[in-house]
XYZ file of C-alpha atoms in Angstrom:
643
model
C 0.077 -0.096 0.080
C 1.471 3.253 -0.920
C 1.105 6.070 1.496
C 1.434 9.996 1.070
C 4.560 11.140 3.491
C 2.015 12.750 5.869
C 0.210 9.601 6.342
C 3.480 7.467 6.864
C 5.002 9.743 8.981
C 1.316 9.529 11.066
C 1.562 5.647 11.055
C 5.018 5.571 12.247
C 3.820 7.755 15.175
C 0.977 5.307 16.117
C 3.494 2.654 16.209
C 6.097 4.519 17.956
C 3.540 5.412 20.737
C 2.614 1.803 21.047
C 6.250 0.699 21.355
C 6.939 3.381 24.048
C 3.974 2.030 26.364
C 5.265 -1.572 26.220
C 8.682 -0.174 26.931
C 10.567 -1.813 23.860
C 13.875 -0.106 24.294
C 14.333 -1.721 27.786
C 13.497 -5.569 26.211
C 15.816 -4.959 23.412
C 18.515 -3.842 25.819
C 17.777 -7.129 27.914
C 17.827 -9.397 24.768
C 20.924 -7.727 23.317
C 22.834 -8.269 26.907
C 21.638 -11.875 26.698
C 22.682 -12.534 23.333
C 26.381 -10.951 23.971
C 26.683 -13.150 26.820
C 25.939 -16.396 25.108
C 28.407 -15.322 22.325
C 31.369 -15.287 24.871
C 31.825 -18.728 24.842
C 34.598 -20.600 22.763
C 32.833 -20.856 19.674
C 32.946 -17.081 19.521
C 31.829 -15.223 16.004
C 30.795 -11.899 15.247
C 27.222 -11.171 15.721
C 25.091 -10.263 12.970
C 21.372 -8.468 12.614
C 19.824 -11.900 11.832
C 21.187 -13.326 15.058
C 19.842 -10.481 16.801
C 16.461 -10.833 15.118
C 16.383 -14.537 15.860
C 16.858 -13.946 19.527
C 13.796 -11.413 19.627
C 11.819 -13.759 18.127
C 12.899 -16.686 20.488
C 11.883 -14.495 23.317
C 8.430 -13.646 21.814
C 9.224 -10.062 21.785
C 8.026 -9.607 18.085
C 4.777 -11.310 18.829
C 4.087 -9.546 21.885
C 4.901 -6.143 19.602
C 2.450 -7.161 17.021
C -0.151 -8.194 19.591
C 0.123 -4.571 21.217
C 0.108 -2.927 17.932
C -3.579 -4.968 17.329
C -2.946 -5.354 13.995
C -6.311 -7.579 13.678
C -8.904 -7.001 10.874
C -10.537 -4.505 13.432
C -7.737 -2.444 14.169
C -6.405 -2.383 10.538
C -9.567 -0.942 9.493
C -9.283 1.930 12.284
C -5.593 2.514 11.283
C -6.818 2.567 7.262
C -9.683 4.803 7.990
C -7.358 7.489 10.553
C -4.679 6.936 7.479
C -7.412 7.876 4.808
C -8.661 10.881 6.726
C -7.146 14.395 6.356
C -5.239 14.666 9.910
C -2.488 17.006 11.002
C -0.012 14.743 13.144
C 0.470 18.001 15.530
C -3.175 17.942 16.804
C -5.045 15.335 18.822
C -8.162 13.627 17.522
C -10.991 11.617 18.927
C -11.978 8.647 16.823
C -15.566 8.000 17.783
C -17.200 4.905 16.272
C -20.760 3.688 16.490
C -20.924 0.217 16.478
C -24.867 -0.656 16.055
C -28.019 0.218 17.774
C -30.873 -1.824 19.811
C -33.861 -1.683 21.921
C -35.691 0.667 19.396
C -38.945 -0.626 20.503
C -41.104 1.409 18.343
C -39.886 -0.498 15.524
C -40.205 -3.790 17.134
C -42.514 -4.990 14.410
C -40.869 -3.270 10.889
C -40.820 -5.842 8.517
C -37.306 -6.370 6.933
C -37.099 -3.924 3.919
C -37.137 -5.593 0.583
C -34.018 -4.884 -2.204
C -34.960 -1.476 -3.923
C -38.135 -0.785 -1.578
C -38.275 2.531 -0.023
C -38.209 2.480 3.837
C -38.332 4.582 6.720
C -34.496 5.714 7.873
C -32.573 6.638 10.607
C -29.694 9.250 10.130
C -27.322 10.360 12.946
C -25.844 13.768 13.201
C -22.913 14.901 15.252
C -21.443 18.127 16.357
C -18.326 18.584 18.257
C -16.377 21.876 18.408
C -17.617 23.613 15.259
C -17.261 20.409 13.543
C -20.553 18.646 11.902
C -20.903 15.271 10.797
C -23.698 12.811 9.723
C -24.091 9.133 8.938
C -25.382 7.281 6.049
C -29.093 6.685 6.310
C -29.997 3.163 7.475
C -33.297 1.207 7.439
C -35.548 1.894 10.805
C -35.600 -1.387 12.990
C -35.465 -2.613 16.441
C -31.865 -3.077 15.959
C -31.002 -0.541 13.258
C -27.490 -1.130 11.504
C -25.843 2.214 12.368
C -22.234 1.286 12.076
C -19.959 4.417 11.246
C -17.019 6.045 12.418
C -16.138 9.690 12.871
C -12.623 11.735 13.666
C -13.306 14.490 15.873
C -10.396 17.170 16.018
C -10.225 17.977 19.776
C -7.331 20.380 20.107
C -5.300 22.428 17.470
C -2.331 23.937 18.793
C 0.959 24.370 16.342
C 3.143 24.679 19.072
C 1.867 21.914 21.753
C 0.325 18.552 21.559
C -2.521 18.645 24.005
C -2.013 16.494 27.148
C -4.669 14.791 29.276
C -4.757 17.593 31.749
C -5.533 20.107 28.892
C -8.081 18.000 27.431
C -9.781 17.681 30.873
C -10.679 21.158 30.976
C -12.240 20.879 27.385
C -16.041 20.418 28.515
C -17.491 20.773 25.165
C -19.827 17.673 24.780
C -20.552 15.708 21.505
C -24.192 16.250 20.482
C -25.654 13.582 18.812
C -29.257 13.806 16.885
C -31.237 10.911 15.782
C -33.305 11.917 12.699
C -36.228 9.372 11.352
C -37.118 10.076 7.738
C -40.432 8.533 6.559
C -41.059 7.270 2.867
C -42.465 10.690 2.048
C -39.491 12.379 3.122
C -40.905 13.901 6.324
C -38.438 14.084 9.185
C -38.958 13.536 13.009
C -36.654 14.169 15.882
C -35.956 10.982 17.476
C -33.460 11.907 20.137
C -31.148 14.831 21.078
C -28.106 13.615 23.425
C -25.126 15.315 24.712
C -22.241 12.957 25.179
C -19.301 13.651 27.476
C -16.543 11.806 25.860
C -13.843 12.631 28.605
C -14.202 9.033 30.042
C -11.373 8.046 27.557
C -8.804 10.081 29.116
C -8.699 7.813 32.052
C -8.525 4.454 29.738
C -5.306 2.889 30.349
C -5.578 1.543 26.746
C -6.613 4.892 25.116
C -9.980 3.366 24.189
C -13.402 2.973 25.794
C -16.725 1.119 24.950
C -20.335 1.868 26.333
C -23.687 2.029 25.743
C -25.396 5.326 25.261
C -29.288 5.484 26.265
C -31.306 7.724 23.860
C -34.227 9.362 25.405
C -37.287 10.726 23.448
C -37.985 14.406 22.935
C -40.871 16.699 23.980
C -43.587 15.128 25.858
C -41.674 11.894 25.534
C -38.473 13.462 26.964
C -38.319 10.357 29.747
C -39.143 7.736 27.658
C -36.101 5.670 26.310
C -35.873 5.475 22.516
C -33.079 3.252 22.098
C -29.643 2.434 22.844
C -26.334 2.977 20.836
C -23.268 1.243 21.200
C -20.451 4.104 21.317
C -16.591 3.404 21.275
C -14.163 6.278 21.838
C -10.517 6.222 20.948
C -7.964 9.012 21.290
C -5.148 9.571 18.315
C -2.184 9.734 19.105
C -2.564 7.736 22.689
C -1.850 9.492 25.867
C 1.468 8.530 27.287
C 0.188 9.195 30.633
C -3.710 9.038 31.388
C -5.715 10.430 34.230
C -7.478 8.286 37.084
C -11.078 7.675 36.942
C -11.033 10.030 40.372
C -9.891 12.890 38.718
C -11.835 12.754 35.574
C -15.013 12.378 37.977
C -14.145 15.088 40.152
C -13.730 17.613 37.185
C -17.066 16.442 36.012
C -18.520 16.867 39.409
C -17.443 20.368 39.688
C -18.587 21.401 36.565
C -22.051 20.214 37.532
C -21.945 21.864 40.867
C -21.004 25.340 39.319
C -23.382 25.109 36.844
C -26.354 24.265 39.235
C -25.206 27.119 41.364
C -25.381 29.918 38.814
C -28.557 28.476 37.434
C -29.828 28.467 41.053
C -28.636 32.209 41.685
C -30.419 33.100 38.452
C -33.776 31.764 39.470
C -33.845 33.508 42.558
C -33.006 36.843 40.678
C -35.688 35.990 38.106
C -38.482 35.451 40.397
C -37.641 38.804 42.445
C -37.356 40.540 38.974
C -40.833 38.988 38.241
C -42.404 40.086 41.339
C -41.110 43.475 40.834
C -42.819 43.598 36.962
C -46.251 42.587 38.695
C -45.954 45.135 41.150
C -45.906 47.975 38.377
C -49.294 47.082 37.041
C -51.979 43.880 38.073
C -52.525 43.592 34.155
C -48.783 42.375 33.660
C -49.996 39.225 34.840
C -51.406 38.139 31.228
C -48.767 39.668 29.369
C -46.577 37.479 27.182
C -43.508 37.785 28.958
C -41.479 34.505 28.642
C -38.088 34.444 30.849
C -37.749 30.462 30.643
C -38.500 28.030 27.617
C -38.291 24.024 27.402
C -35.778 22.832 24.849
C -36.418 19.208 23.153
C -35.098 17.377 26.272
C -37.640 19.049 28.731
C -35.072 21.384 30.437
C -36.042 24.778 31.210
C -33.444 27.503 29.650
C -33.375 30.961 29.768
C -34.786 32.160 26.318
C -31.590 34.415 25.819
C -29.642 30.944 25.519
C -31.467 30.377 22.428
C -29.929 33.568 20.751
C -26.135 33.744 19.969
C -24.399 35.867 17.509
C -24.132 33.433 14.303
C -21.889 34.221 11.344
C -22.509 32.251 8.159
C -19.307 33.025 6.737
C -19.646 32.691 2.889
C -22.890 30.848 3.026
C -25.164 33.871 3.151
C -24.501 37.311 1.460
C -26.868 39.413 3.564
C -29.579 39.887 5.961
C -32.290 39.534 3.382
C -31.052 36.492 2.130
C -30.913 34.929 5.620
C -34.212 35.830 6.140
C -35.031 33.936 2.861
C -33.162 31.086 4.180
C -34.826 30.744 7.481
C -38.132 31.144 5.733
C -37.404 27.869 3.423
C -37.160 25.691 6.582
C -40.426 24.279 6.982
C -42.891 25.359 9.864
C -44.108 22.637 12.144
C -45.912 23.021 15.616
C -44.622 20.916 18.283
C -46.575 17.570 18.187
C -48.908 16.982 20.963
C -49.998 13.141 21.761
C -53.456 12.862 21.491
C -54.177 16.389 20.461
C -56.171 17.341 23.615
C -56.298 20.335 25.676
C -56.294 22.548 22.866
C -53.035 24.237 24.225
C -49.737 24.904 22.542
C -47.262 22.195 23.177
C -44.018 23.912 24.865
C -40.888 23.064 22.780
C -38.181 25.214 21.774
C -35.227 23.297 20.078
C -31.551 23.901 20.326
C -30.209 25.025 17.156
C -28.605 21.496 16.185
C -31.919 19.471 16.329
C -33.726 22.189 14.315
C -31.154 22.115 11.712
C -30.739 18.229 11.564
C -34.486 18.214 11.540
C -35.381 20.742 8.707
C -38.251 22.473 10.203
C -39.728 23.774 13.408
C -41.969 26.196 15.194
C -41.926 29.863 14.957
C -39.945 30.166 17.999
C -37.169 28.149 16.282
C -37.535 30.200 13.056
C -37.321 33.574 15.029
C -34.316 32.817 17.396
C -32.218 31.437 14.391
C -32.903 34.577 12.257
C -32.429 36.666 15.162
C -28.900 34.863 15.758
C -28.062 35.507 12.012
C -29.012 39.153 11.886
C -26.870 39.770 15.174
C -24.057 38.209 12.844
C -24.560 40.730 10.298
C -24.288 43.262 12.681
C -27.853 44.463 13.142
C -29.387 45.567 16.579
C -31.725 42.430 16.450
C -34.424 41.045 19.006
C -36.794 38.204 19.196
C -40.401 39.531 20.014
C -42.890 37.478 21.821
C -46.599 38.275 21.401
C -49.851 37.598 19.789
C -51.327 37.719 16.247
C -54.912 37.790 15.058
C -57.340 36.166 17.401
C -54.835 36.099 20.453
C -52.653 33.156 18.970
C -49.118 33.300 20.497
C -46.463 34.064 17.998
C -42.694 34.873 17.771
C -40.894 37.157 15.379
C -37.686 39.354 15.037
C -37.359 43.326 15.182
C -34.400 45.147 14.110
C -33.622 48.993 15.468
C -31.905 51.148 12.823
C -29.386 54.001 13.994
C -32.101 56.283 13.132
C -34.583 54.815 15.578
C -36.611 53.196 12.882
C -38.122 49.379 13.965
C -38.468 46.871 11.253
C -40.268 43.797 11.930
C -39.033 40.592 10.024
C -41.644 37.414 9.867
C -39.151 34.614 10.104
C -41.651 32.123 8.549
C -42.000 34.059 5.457
C -39.092 36.600 5.236
C -41.808 39.374 5.026
C -40.479 42.986 6.633
C -42.462 45.345 7.686
C -42.109 48.888 9.030
C -43.324 49.981 12.285
C -45.266 53.194 12.490
C -46.802 54.114 15.593
C -50.479 55.097 16.066
C -51.140 58.215 18.202
C -54.101 57.283 20.810
C -54.477 60.905 21.655
C -55.014 62.080 17.543
C -58.331 63.454 16.874
C -60.804 61.012 15.521
C -60.500 62.117 11.816
C -56.937 62.919 11.946
C -55.265 60.559 9.420
C -53.416 57.375 11.374
C -50.751 55.160 9.449
C -52.452 52.101 7.981
C -50.949 48.641 9.449
C -49.574 46.217 7.413
C -47.940 43.695 9.827
C -49.958 40.925 11.302
C -48.887 41.324 14.861
C -51.160 42.590 17.774
C -49.461 42.639 20.956
C -46.038 42.454 22.511
C -45.333 41.148 25.787
C -41.527 41.178 25.677
C -38.107 41.144 23.489
C -34.808 39.475 23.678
C -31.632 38.678 22.339
C -28.468 36.823 23.566
C -27.574 39.640 26.304
C -30.717 41.729 26.786
C -34.153 41.093 28.117
C -36.669 43.741 28.260
C -40.238 43.140 29.026
C -42.773 45.619 27.861
C -44.480 47.687 30.848
C -46.183 50.258 28.642
C -50.209 50.905 29.515
C -51.097 48.942 26.495
C -49.105 46.093 25.135
C -50.935 46.844 21.664
C -48.038 46.455 18.686
C -49.022 49.735 17.247
C -49.126 51.633 20.348
C -45.484 50.489 21.418
C -42.840 53.008 21.580
C -39.481 50.992 21.483
C -37.186 53.585 23.495
C -35.574 50.600 25.239
C -33.780 52.867 27.343
C -36.584 54.274 28.970
C -37.188 52.426 32.066
C -40.880 53.423 32.336
C -41.683 51.789 29.037
C -39.560 48.795 29.403
C -38.282 47.020 32.386
C -34.566 45.406 31.821
C -32.936 42.277 33.384
C -29.424 42.856 34.797
C -27.372 41.820 31.599
C -24.553 40.581 34.558
C -27.177 38.047 35.545
C -28.206 37.125 32.024
C -24.429 36.571 31.131
C -24.027 34.402 34.062
C -26.049 31.796 32.490
C -26.462 32.416 28.672
C -22.891 33.613 27.664
C -20.728 31.156 25.656
C -18.981 29.054 28.006
C -20.573 30.234 31.088
C -22.363 26.843 31.861
C -21.671 23.374 30.904
C -25.371 22.852 30.334
C -25.212 25.436 27.223
C -25.384 23.786 24.407
C -22.458 24.699 22.041
C -23.552 26.803 18.685
C -23.068 24.580 15.379
C -22.080 26.235 12.393
C -24.052 26.245 9.297
C -23.355 23.479 6.900
C -22.726 24.069 3.060
C -25.361 22.716 0.770
C -24.255 19.272 -0.924
C -27.123 19.390 -3.697
C -26.432 20.143 -7.166
C -28.925 22.598 -8.084
C -28.450 21.694 -11.780
C -28.600 18.283 -11.357
C -31.846 18.472 -9.004
C -33.650 21.049 -11.212
C -33.173 18.579 -14.296
C -34.329 15.608 -12.390
C -37.266 17.243 -11.039
C -38.224 18.646 -14.684
C -37.860 15.304 -16.228
C -40.474 13.753 -13.521
C -42.753 16.626 -14.204
C -42.609 16.004 -17.870
C -43.335 12.387 -17.401
C -46.133 12.873 -15.048
C -47.804 15.678 -17.527
C -47.330 13.282 -20.306
C -49.223 10.572 -18.222
C -51.783 12.501 -17.005
C -52.664 13.781 -20.537
C -52.777 10.295 -22.037
C -55.337 9.202 -19.439
C -57.271 12.219 -21.046
C -56.598 10.835 -24.520
C -54.686 13.973 -25.434
C -51.021 13.957 -27.173
C -48.421 16.052 -25.257
C -45.806 18.138 -27.709
C -42.915 19.616 -25.910
C -41.744 23.247 -27.110
C -38.165 23.037 -25.473
C -37.400 26.635 -26.566
C -40.597 27.902 -24.681
C -39.494 25.686 -21.447
C -36.206 27.624 -21.512
C -37.293 30.864 -21.638
C -39.459 30.343 -18.479
C -35.984 30.290 -16.406
C -35.445 34.126 -16.379
C -38.912 34.475 -14.754
C -38.139 31.671 -11.845
C -35.169 33.196 -11.381
C -36.681 36.821 -11.211
C -39.218 35.131 -8.786
C -36.340 33.959 -6.396
C -34.479 37.302 -6.578
C -37.475 39.206 -5.469
C -38.335 36.684 -2.393
C -34.516 37.289 -1.330
C -34.181 41.227 -2.023
C -37.815 42.492 -2.281
C -36.959 43.789 -5.372
C -38.631 42.812 -8.658
C -36.512 42.847 -11.743
C -36.086 41.019 -15.352
C -39.749 41.019 -16.092
C -39.739 43.101 -19.226
C -37.148 40.889 -20.732
C -39.192 37.740 -19.776
C -42.230 39.445 -21.428
C -40.645 40.603 -24.722
C -38.842 36.953 -24.917
C -42.237 35.362 -24.746
C -44.052 37.900 -27.274
C -41.215 36.553 -29.722
C -41.862 33.034 -29.130
C -45.584 33.095 -29.308
C -46.554 33.744 -33.280
C -49.577 35.730 -33.946
C -53.006 34.490 -33.329
C -51.764 32.155 -30.348
C -52.499 32.381 -27.051
C -49.770 32.054 -24.159
C -50.357 31.078 -20.765
C -48.044 30.346 -17.768
C -48.540 29.132 -14.103
C -45.780 29.506 -11.654
C -45.640 27.975 -8.065
C -43.377 27.402 -5.304
C -42.463 24.744 -2.871
C -39.965 23.730 -0.008
C -39.784 20.135 -1.052
C -38.532 18.187 -4.256
C -41.118 15.504 -4.089
C -42.533 15.508 -8.045
C -45.826 13.683 -7.277
C -46.754 15.831 -4.167
C -45.989 18.923 -6.156
C -48.138 17.939 -9.230
C -51.065 16.654 -7.175
C -51.047 20.403 -5.438
C -50.300 22.131 -8.925
C -53.704 20.305 -10.245
C -55.804 21.730 -7.357
C -55.388 24.914 -9.044
C -57.944 25.793 -11.863
C -55.380 27.995 -13.797
C -52.805 25.162 -13.686
C -55.433 22.403 -14.403
C -56.518 24.630 -17.368
C -52.577 24.561 -18.883
C -52.022 20.947 -18.069
C -55.107 19.861 -19.736
C -55.115 22.397 -22.594
C -57.088 21.535 -25.495
C -57.017 23.178 -29.070
C -55.310 23.852 -32.312
C -51.281 23.239 -32.277
C -50.881 23.071 -28.388
C -47.424 23.316 -27.221
C -46.634 22.564 -23.830
C -43.597 23.834 -21.561
C -42.196 23.103 -17.864
C -39.565 24.480 -16.408
C -38.009 23.895 -12.759
C -35.598 25.705 -10.772
C -34.009 24.495 -7.647
C -32.271 27.194 -5.562
C -30.121 25.435 -2.831
C -29.159 27.286 0.255
C -27.096 26.085 3.623
C -28.544 23.014 5.163
C -29.809 21.841 1.793
C -32.827 24.013 2.378
C -34.329 24.528 -0.969
C -36.601 26.954 -2.930
C -38.205 25.039 -5.766
C -39.816 26.909 -8.330
C -41.786 25.294 -10.892
C -43.669 27.034 -14.102
C -46.173 25.372 -16.285
C -46.931 27.198 -19.552
C -48.617 26.468 -23.140
C -49.357 28.015 -26.170
C -51.833 27.492 -28.834
C -53.623 28.787 -31.986
C -56.681 30.905 -30.804
C -59.765 29.528 -32.883
C -63.029 31.836 -32.640
């Protein structure tokens, strides 16, 4: 096997570390001394390398070395994986292997999938210290075949290799998120688990294996979902390991420190809430939310759900960020039985939200606020109500000129806030309200929490002068920082980076367009209609779809004149042109076609009868981070007008 120089040097390093651990130099010295002593007899001759190798073999030293290196089939696969990875010899890595799952009792009766059959799948996602990974999807089963290895970089320092003590102070967990994808491509969050990997620091072999019990989420957060067998191994291995007591003591101290900070914040929050209620008795019914439950049922301060998130080169502007967030599907947290009519409480950690690809309005709003803060805007999450008193969450930004802009995270729509003067004469002109929001209880971001203590919580009457303590009651920034700042507590989930899209937009567009053509042809065949495609007209529709997406991103419409001119040239005199554009968040052709046919305008085009009928269809898939997709589809036809 030919290896590049850096891989060969890393293999040498692994072998060297193993040899040091078994004190190979001391054993060689012993054998050398013994061989020289035996050679002092009357038949004395000069020793050669072959004699020395024979002596080593006789004493079993070579067998011990090979045994210690574990060059069995299992470890040779590990070493090959390690060498094939893009590694740096000066850094410390954790090789995390998932060796299989069991006790996923919900799938106890799941039949074995037939070859080629579409079935529900499990996918495991990992996040550790700004690195994200995902497993291959495997069929759902009581004992799913989740077997995958992930090489996680623990520490990077060009000057010094991290030792056990340094790594013990790294309290970042490995966040495991298990997602189930059904046969209709709908995703379900199965479990969200934070793994403390530092047990490997006390393992004499530098390797440990244990079972991880995954719990459900939401209302099932106390119910076991299944068990994963996990193996952890350090590369390169530690020369000196820590004792179990040292690792256990460090973890215990971290838990105590976190518990004390959370206790003190809870005491402060209760006192702050009492003071808020004393201002006005009506405050009891205001939408002021200090804590929210995450997917694991843990109560966390709402400010901890917002962080400054920079998307690097993946998103170019605040409006593009709003478009990306709106492409993540909206789904309310499920309620078992659906009874009670109340709203299920579940705010998701960012990792769980991104892996699932959908969530409630709170998940969208906290993500959008985090991205807008990353773009340097003064952004806040708003908690209030829409029409008919429906609880809702959205985002506001404050301009340096005092202007207030509302951002609807579910649609990417923006609204300029204009204040209504309640004391104005009845006939005085008042601004027309364009936004759907009715009341506002509180606003917050990563370091600020403000409750609305104005006489009325109606949005149109709100004055957003956050420095005015008679209008907005603020929480102590120091108190919020103690439990919400990055690294302040070990219970705070780490912030994952956004992932670049892996989908090829051109290939996805072509595939979906071919499927649409097939579905239209089959539908017309059932109606005993011939189908003739006009490829040139199909191509012309591209510019319209591109303009639609640009308008959704920027709010500016452009390119329509060129599209209309091109269509006029492509449609001969005496012919009629009809077009029907539609937008989707998924790439399922049959679902999209069924939705289109529910529109009488689209059905009129697809089922067009007449003289010299020519059909066209164009699909454009616009891909964003996390493989979020904006799918634009346009059906069109032209035919000779017959009176």
